[in-house]
Short mmCIF file of C-alpha atoms and ligand atoms in Angstrom, two decimals:
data_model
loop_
_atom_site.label_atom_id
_atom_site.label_comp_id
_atom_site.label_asym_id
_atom_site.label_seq_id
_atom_site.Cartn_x
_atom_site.Cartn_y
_atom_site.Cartn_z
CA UNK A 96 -60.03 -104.15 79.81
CA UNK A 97 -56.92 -106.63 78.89
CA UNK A 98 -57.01 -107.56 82.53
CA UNK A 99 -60.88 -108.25 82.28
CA UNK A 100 -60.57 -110.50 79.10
CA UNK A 101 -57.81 -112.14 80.61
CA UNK A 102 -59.84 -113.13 83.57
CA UNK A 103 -62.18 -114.44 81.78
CA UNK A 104 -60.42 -117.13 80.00
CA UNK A 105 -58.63 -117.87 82.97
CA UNK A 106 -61.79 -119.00 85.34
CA UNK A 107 -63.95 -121.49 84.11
CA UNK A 108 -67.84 -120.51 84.55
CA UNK A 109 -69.68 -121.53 87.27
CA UNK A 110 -67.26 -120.20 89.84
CA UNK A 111 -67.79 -117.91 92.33
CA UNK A 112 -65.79 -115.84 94.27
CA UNK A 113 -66.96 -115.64 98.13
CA UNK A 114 -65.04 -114.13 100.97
CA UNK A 115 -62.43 -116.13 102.24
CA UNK A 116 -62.80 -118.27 105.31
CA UNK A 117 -59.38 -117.01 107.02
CA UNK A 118 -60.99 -113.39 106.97
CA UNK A 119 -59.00 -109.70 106.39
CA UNK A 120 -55.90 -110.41 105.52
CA UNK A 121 -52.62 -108.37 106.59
CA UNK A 122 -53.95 -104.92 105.28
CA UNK A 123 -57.13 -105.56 106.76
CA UNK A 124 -59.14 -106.44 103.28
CA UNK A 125 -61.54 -108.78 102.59
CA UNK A 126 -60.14 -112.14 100.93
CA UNK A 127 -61.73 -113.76 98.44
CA UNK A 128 -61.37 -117.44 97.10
CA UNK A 129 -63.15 -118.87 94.01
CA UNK A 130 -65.52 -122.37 94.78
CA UNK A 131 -67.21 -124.18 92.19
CA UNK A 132 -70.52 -124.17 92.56
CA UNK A 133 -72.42 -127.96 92.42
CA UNK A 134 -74.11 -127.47 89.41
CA UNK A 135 -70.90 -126.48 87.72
CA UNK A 136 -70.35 -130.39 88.37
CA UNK A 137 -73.55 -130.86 86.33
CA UNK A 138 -74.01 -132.09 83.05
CA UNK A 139 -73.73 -129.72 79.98
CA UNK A 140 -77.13 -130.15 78.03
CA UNK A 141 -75.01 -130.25 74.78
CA UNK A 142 -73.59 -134.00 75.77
CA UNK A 143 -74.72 -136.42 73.70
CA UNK A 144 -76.89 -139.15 76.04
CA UNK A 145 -74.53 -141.74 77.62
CA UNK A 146 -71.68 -142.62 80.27
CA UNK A 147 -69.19 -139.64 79.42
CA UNK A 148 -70.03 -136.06 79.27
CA UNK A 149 -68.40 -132.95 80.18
CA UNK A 150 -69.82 -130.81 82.92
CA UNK A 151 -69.57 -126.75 83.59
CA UNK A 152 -66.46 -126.39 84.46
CA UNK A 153 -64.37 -126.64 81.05
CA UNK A 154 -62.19 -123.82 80.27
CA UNK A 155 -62.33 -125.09 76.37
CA UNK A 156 -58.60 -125.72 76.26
CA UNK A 157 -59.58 -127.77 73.45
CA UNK A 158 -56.94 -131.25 74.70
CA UNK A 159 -59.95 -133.55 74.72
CA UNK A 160 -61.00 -132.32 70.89
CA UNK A 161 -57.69 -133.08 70.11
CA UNK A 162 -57.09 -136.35 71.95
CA UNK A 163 -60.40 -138.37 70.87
CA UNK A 164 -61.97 -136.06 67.87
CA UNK A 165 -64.60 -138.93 67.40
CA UNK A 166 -66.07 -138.40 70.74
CA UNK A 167 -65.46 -134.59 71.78
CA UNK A 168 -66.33 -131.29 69.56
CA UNK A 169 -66.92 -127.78 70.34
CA UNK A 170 -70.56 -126.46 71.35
CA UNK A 171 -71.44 -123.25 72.77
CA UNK A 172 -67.72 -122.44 73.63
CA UNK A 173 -66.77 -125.14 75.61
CA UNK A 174 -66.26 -129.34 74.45
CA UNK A 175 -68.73 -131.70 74.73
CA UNK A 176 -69.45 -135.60 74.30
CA UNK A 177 -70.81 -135.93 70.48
CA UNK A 178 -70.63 -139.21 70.29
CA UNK A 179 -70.38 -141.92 73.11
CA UNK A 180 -67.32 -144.17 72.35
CA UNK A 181 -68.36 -147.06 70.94
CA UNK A 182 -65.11 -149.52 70.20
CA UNK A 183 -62.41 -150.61 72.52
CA UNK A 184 -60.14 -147.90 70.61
CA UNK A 185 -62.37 -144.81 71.11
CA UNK A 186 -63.05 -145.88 74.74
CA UNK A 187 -59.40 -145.93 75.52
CA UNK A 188 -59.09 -142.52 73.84
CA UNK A 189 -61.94 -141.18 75.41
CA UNK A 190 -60.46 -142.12 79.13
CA UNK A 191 -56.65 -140.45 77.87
CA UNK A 192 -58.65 -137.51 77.46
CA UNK A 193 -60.40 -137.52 80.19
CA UNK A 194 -57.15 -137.95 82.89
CA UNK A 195 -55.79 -135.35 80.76
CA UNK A 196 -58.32 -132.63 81.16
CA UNK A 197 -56.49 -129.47 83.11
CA UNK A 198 -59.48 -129.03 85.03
CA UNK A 199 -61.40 -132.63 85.52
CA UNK A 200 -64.42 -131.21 83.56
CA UNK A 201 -64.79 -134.99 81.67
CA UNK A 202 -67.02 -137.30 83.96
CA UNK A 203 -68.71 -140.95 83.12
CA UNK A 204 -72.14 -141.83 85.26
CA UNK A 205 -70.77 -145.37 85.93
CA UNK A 206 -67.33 -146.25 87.09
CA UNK A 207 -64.89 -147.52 84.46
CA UNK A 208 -62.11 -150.28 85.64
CA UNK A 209 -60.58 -149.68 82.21
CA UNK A 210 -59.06 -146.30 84.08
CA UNK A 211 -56.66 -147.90 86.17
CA UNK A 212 -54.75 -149.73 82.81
CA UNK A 213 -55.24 -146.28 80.95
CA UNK A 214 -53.32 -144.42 83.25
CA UNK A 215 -50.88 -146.90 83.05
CA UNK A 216 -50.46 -145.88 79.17
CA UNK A 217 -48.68 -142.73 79.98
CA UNK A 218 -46.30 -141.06 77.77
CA UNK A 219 -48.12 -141.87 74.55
CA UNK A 220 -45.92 -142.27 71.81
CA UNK A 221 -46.58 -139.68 69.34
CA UNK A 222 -45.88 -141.69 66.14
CA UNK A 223 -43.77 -145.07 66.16
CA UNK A 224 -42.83 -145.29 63.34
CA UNK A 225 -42.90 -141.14 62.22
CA UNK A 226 -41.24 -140.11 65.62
CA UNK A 227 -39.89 -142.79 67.44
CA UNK A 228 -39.00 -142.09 71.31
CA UNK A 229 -40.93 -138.97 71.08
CA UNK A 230 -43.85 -138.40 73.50
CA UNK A 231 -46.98 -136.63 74.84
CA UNK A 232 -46.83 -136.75 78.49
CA UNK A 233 -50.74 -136.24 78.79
CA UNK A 234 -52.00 -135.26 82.31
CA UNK A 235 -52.91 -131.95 81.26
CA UNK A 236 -52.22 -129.25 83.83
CA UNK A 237 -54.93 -126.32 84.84
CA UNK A 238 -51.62 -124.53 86.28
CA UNK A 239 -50.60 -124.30 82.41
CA UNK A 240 -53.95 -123.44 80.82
CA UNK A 241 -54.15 -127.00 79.69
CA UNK A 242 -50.49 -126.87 77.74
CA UNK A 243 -49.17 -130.15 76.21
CA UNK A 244 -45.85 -130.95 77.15
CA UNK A 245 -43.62 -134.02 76.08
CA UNK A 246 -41.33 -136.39 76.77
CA UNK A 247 -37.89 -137.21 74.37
CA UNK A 248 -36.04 -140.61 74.81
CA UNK A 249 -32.41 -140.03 73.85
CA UNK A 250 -28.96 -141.79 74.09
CA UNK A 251 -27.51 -138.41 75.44
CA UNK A 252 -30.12 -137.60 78.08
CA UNK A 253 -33.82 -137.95 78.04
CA UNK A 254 -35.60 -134.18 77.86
CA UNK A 255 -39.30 -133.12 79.40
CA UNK A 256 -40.52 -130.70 77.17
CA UNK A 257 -42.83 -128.44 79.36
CA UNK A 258 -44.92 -129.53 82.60
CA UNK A 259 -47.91 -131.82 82.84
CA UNK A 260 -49.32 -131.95 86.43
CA UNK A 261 -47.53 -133.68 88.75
CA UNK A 262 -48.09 -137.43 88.55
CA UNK A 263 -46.08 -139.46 90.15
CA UNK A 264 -47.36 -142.45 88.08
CA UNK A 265 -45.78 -140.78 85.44
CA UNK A 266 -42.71 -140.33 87.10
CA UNK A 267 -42.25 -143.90 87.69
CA UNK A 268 -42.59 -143.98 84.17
CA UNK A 269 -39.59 -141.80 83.13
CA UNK A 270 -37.68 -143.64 85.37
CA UNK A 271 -38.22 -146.70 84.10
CA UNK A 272 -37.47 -145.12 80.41
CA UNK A 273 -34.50 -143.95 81.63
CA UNK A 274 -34.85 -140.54 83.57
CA UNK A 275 -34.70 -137.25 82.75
CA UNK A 276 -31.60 -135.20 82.37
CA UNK A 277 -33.20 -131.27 81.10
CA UNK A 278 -36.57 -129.91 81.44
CA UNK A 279 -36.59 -127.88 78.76
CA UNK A 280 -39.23 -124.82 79.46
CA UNK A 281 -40.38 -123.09 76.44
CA UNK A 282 -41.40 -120.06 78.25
CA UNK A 283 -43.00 -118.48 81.19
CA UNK A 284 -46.95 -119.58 81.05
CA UNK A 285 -46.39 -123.19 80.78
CA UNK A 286 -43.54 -123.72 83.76
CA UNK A 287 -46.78 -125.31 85.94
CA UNK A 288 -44.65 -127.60 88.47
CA UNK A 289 -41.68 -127.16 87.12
CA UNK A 290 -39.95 -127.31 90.73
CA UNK A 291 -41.68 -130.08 91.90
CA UNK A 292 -40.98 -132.09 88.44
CA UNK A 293 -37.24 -130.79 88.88
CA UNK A 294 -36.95 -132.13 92.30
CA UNK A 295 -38.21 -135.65 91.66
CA UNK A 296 -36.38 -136.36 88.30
CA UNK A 297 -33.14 -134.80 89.77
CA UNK A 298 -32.76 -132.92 86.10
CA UNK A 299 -31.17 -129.45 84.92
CA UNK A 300 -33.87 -127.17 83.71
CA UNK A 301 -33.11 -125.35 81.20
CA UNK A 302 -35.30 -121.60 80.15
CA UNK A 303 -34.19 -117.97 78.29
CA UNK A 304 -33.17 -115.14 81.28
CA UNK A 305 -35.82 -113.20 79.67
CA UNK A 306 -38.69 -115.25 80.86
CA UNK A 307 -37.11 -115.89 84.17
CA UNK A 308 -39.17 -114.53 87.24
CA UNK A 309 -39.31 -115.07 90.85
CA UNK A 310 -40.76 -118.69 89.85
CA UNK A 311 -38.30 -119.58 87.96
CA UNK A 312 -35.21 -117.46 89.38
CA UNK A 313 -33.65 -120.93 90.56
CA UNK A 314 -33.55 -122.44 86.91
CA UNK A 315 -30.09 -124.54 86.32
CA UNK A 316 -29.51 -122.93 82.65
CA UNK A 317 -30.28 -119.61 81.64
CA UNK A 318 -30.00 -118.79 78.01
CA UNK A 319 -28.76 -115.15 77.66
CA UNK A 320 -28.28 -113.60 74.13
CA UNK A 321 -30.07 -114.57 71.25
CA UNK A 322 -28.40 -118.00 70.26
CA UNK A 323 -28.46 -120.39 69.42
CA UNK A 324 -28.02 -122.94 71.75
CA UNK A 325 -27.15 -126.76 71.49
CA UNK A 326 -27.86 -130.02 74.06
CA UNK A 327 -25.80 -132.47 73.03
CA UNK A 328 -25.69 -132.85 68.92
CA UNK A 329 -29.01 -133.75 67.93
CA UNK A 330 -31.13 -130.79 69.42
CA UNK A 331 -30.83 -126.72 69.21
CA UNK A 332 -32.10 -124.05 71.14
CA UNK A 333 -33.87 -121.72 68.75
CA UNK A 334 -34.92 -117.81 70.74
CA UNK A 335 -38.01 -116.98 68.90
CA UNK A 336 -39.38 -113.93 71.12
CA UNK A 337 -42.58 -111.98 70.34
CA UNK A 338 -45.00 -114.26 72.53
CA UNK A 339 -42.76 -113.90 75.37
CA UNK A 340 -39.51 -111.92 75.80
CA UNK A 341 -37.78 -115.82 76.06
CA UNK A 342 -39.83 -117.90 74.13
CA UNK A 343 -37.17 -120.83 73.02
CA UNK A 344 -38.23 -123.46 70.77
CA UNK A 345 -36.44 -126.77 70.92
CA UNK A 346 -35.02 -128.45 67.11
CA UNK A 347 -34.55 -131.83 67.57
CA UNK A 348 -32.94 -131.95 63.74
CA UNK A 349 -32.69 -135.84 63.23
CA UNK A 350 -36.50 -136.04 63.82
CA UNK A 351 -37.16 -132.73 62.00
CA UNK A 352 -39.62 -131.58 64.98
CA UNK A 353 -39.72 -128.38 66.25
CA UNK A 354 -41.57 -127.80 69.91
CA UNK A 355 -42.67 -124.54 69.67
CA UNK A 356 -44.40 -123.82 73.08
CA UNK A 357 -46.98 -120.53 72.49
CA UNK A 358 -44.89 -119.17 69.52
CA UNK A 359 -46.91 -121.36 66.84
CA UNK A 360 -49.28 -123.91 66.17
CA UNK A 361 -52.67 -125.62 64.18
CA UNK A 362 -55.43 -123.49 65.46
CA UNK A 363 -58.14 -126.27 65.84
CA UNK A 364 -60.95 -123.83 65.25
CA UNK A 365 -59.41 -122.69 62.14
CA UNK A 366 -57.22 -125.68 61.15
CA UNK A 367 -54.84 -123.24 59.87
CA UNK A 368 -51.37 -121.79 61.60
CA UNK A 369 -52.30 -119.61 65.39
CA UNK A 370 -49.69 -117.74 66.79
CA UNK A 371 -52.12 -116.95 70.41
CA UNK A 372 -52.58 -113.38 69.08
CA UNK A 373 -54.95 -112.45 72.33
CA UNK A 374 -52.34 -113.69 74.39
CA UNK A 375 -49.21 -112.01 73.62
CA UNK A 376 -47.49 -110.56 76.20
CA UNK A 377 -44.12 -108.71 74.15
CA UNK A 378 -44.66 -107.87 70.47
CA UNK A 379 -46.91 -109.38 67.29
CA UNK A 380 -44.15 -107.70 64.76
CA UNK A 381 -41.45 -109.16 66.92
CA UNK A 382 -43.08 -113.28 66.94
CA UNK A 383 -43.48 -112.82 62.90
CA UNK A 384 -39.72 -112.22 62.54
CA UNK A 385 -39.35 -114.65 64.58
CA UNK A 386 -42.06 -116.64 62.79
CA UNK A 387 -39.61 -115.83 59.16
CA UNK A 388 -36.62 -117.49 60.88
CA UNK A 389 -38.68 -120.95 60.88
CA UNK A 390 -38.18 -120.57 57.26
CA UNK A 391 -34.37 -121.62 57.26
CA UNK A 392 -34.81 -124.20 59.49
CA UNK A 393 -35.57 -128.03 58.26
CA UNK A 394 -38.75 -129.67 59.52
CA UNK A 395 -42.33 -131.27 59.25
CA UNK A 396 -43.76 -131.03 62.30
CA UNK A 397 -44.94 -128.23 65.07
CA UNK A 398 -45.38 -129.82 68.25
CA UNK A 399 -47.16 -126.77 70.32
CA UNK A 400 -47.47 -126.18 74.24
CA UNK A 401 -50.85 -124.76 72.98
CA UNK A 402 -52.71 -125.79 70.14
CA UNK A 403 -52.60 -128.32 67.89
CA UNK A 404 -49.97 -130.19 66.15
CA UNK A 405 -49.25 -130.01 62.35
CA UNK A 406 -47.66 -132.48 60.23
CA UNK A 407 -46.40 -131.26 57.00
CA UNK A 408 -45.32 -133.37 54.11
CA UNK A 409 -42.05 -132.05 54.01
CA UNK A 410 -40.03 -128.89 54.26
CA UNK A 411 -41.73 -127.64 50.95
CA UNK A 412 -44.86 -127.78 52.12
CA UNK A 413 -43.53 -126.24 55.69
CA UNK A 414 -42.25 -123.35 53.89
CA UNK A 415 -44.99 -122.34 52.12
CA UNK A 416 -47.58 -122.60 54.35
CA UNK A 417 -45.41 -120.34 56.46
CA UNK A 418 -44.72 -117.95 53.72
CA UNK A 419 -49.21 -117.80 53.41
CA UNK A 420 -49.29 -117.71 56.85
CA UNK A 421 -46.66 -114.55 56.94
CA UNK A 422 -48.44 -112.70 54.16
CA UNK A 423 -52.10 -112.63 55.66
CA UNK A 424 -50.64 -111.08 58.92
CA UNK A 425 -48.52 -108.33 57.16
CA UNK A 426 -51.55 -105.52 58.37
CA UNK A 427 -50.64 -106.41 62.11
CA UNK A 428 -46.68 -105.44 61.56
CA UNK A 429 -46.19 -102.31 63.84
CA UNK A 430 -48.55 -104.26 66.58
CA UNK A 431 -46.71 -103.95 69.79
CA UNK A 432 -48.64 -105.80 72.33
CA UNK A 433 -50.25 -103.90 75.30
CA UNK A 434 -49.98 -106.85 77.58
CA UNK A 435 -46.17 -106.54 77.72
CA UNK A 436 -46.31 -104.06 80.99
CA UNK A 437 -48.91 -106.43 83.07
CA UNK A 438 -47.95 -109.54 84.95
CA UNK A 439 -47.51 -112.92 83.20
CA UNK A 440 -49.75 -115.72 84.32
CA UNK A 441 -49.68 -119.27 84.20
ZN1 ZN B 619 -47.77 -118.62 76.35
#
């Protein structure tokens, strides 16, 4: 049942699974590969008329919502063009979205020269002024369900929070900002590249032993114990399991941000705090303690792997609305996940 729901969310509609064209494999059973089917490639009906729309094959990740609100909302579970960018500034935020969509799903009928400048524009700066040298890599990856990860520009060693897909536009990029010394890896479902990303930037990655698998068995740093852990002065290593067995997230405490991969983050259905309930793979009870320990920790924003990110006025304001947050999931304390004996995914 878990396994069915799972699969699900994992392949976009529209494809099929057909026999493979290499045959029976070693134990002489059919082989089966999904294809998208061309209509899949077709335009949703619930697009607005105009050059961009979104076709079949979204997996409602919900980046694009996120990315250019004026232009992309939610219909019939999956995004959709509401409105057809219509300055220079919604245009530009239209195309970021759409060369960040995990699976390609955002399409314009004509061709638009503006693409080659926007992909040029990668890492976005989160917030000059708010959060300076603090980035969102974009490039959205389908290998990580569509995760966000980031990039940090720091005097001790720049740090790649998570994997986009492999770009190596944006490579160029951290090279020219100076490199990256750690991949920091949140935990296990949004490692995408991480190899290839490790290779290229010549960096130490850096993930909790109990989210290490065959993928990841290679890893640099392992973090055994509970913590926590520092790089350099400026940023620690915080072991919030429940999601995951290793789920880390990073403090960077000058900036007051905490990345918090899967563990929390804005639900943009809700617009309240999401802690990926259907997708825990260890223990609800266990990621609500580990929720509570946010509380002694200083800061006003959640940057997420998965949903959105939240800006809070100050610690105050973080506190409480982790305190309300705590109190309406009280019934689910107890709630050991079922998912923890199945494979992880990506
Ligand atoms: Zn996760």
């Amino acid at each position: 049942m878990a396994l069915a729901l799972r699969e699900s969310f994992l392949r976009p509609r529209y494809h099929t699974l057909v026999p493979s064209r290499s045959g029976r494999n070693e134990r002489n059973t059919v082989r089966y590969r999904f294809v998208v089917s061309a209509s899949a490639r077709d335009r949703r009906p619930q697009n607005v008329e105009g050059n961009f729309f979104v076709d079949h094959t979204c997996i409602d990740c919900d980046t694009c919502r996120w990315m250019a609100p004026d232009v992309f909302a939610r219909i019939g579970g999956m995004s959709a063009v509401t409105k057809q960018p219509a300055s220079k500034d919604e245009n530009i935020k239209a195309l970021q979205a759409l060369l960040s969509c995990p699976t390609n799903s955002i399409r314009t009928e004509k061709q638009m020269k503006e693409v080659v400048e926007v992909n040029k524009m990668f890492p976005l700066p989160i917030d000059e002024n708010a959060l300076p040298g603090v980035y969102h890599c974009g490039y959205h990856s389908d290998k990580t369900y569509g995760a966000t990860s980031y990039f940090i520009s720091h005097p001790e060693g720049n740090i790649m929070v998570d994997c986009p897909e492999y770009k190596e536009i944006l490579a160029r990029k951290f090279d020219m900002l100076g490199g990256v010394r750690y991949l920091f890896l949140t935990h296990k479902d949004d490692i995408g590249e991480h190899d290839k990303w490790a290779r290229r930037l010549n960096c130490e990655r850096i993930m909790h032993i109990g989210d290490v698998d065959y993928r990841t068995a290679d890893v640099e740093r392992k973090l055994h114990g509970d913590g926590p852990w520092n790089i350099g002065s400026d940023f620690e290593l915080v072991h919030t399991p429940g999601h995951t067995e290793g789920s880390v997230c990073l403090y960077y405490k000058p900036m007051k941000v905490l990345f918090t991969g899967d563990h929390l983050y804005k639900s943009g259905e809700t617009g309240e705090l999401g802690m990926a309930l259907i997708y825990n793979k260890q223990s609800v009870s266990l990621q609500l303690d580990s929720v509570k320990k946010l509380l002694d920790l200083d800061f006003n924003w959640i940057l997420p792997g998965h949903g959105r990110r939240v800006r809070f006025k100050d610690n105050h304001e973080k506190n409480a609305t982790i305190e309300d947050f705590l109190a309406s999931k009280e019934h689910l304390y107890g709630n050991v996940s079922t998912r923890n004996k199945e494979p992880s995914f990506a």
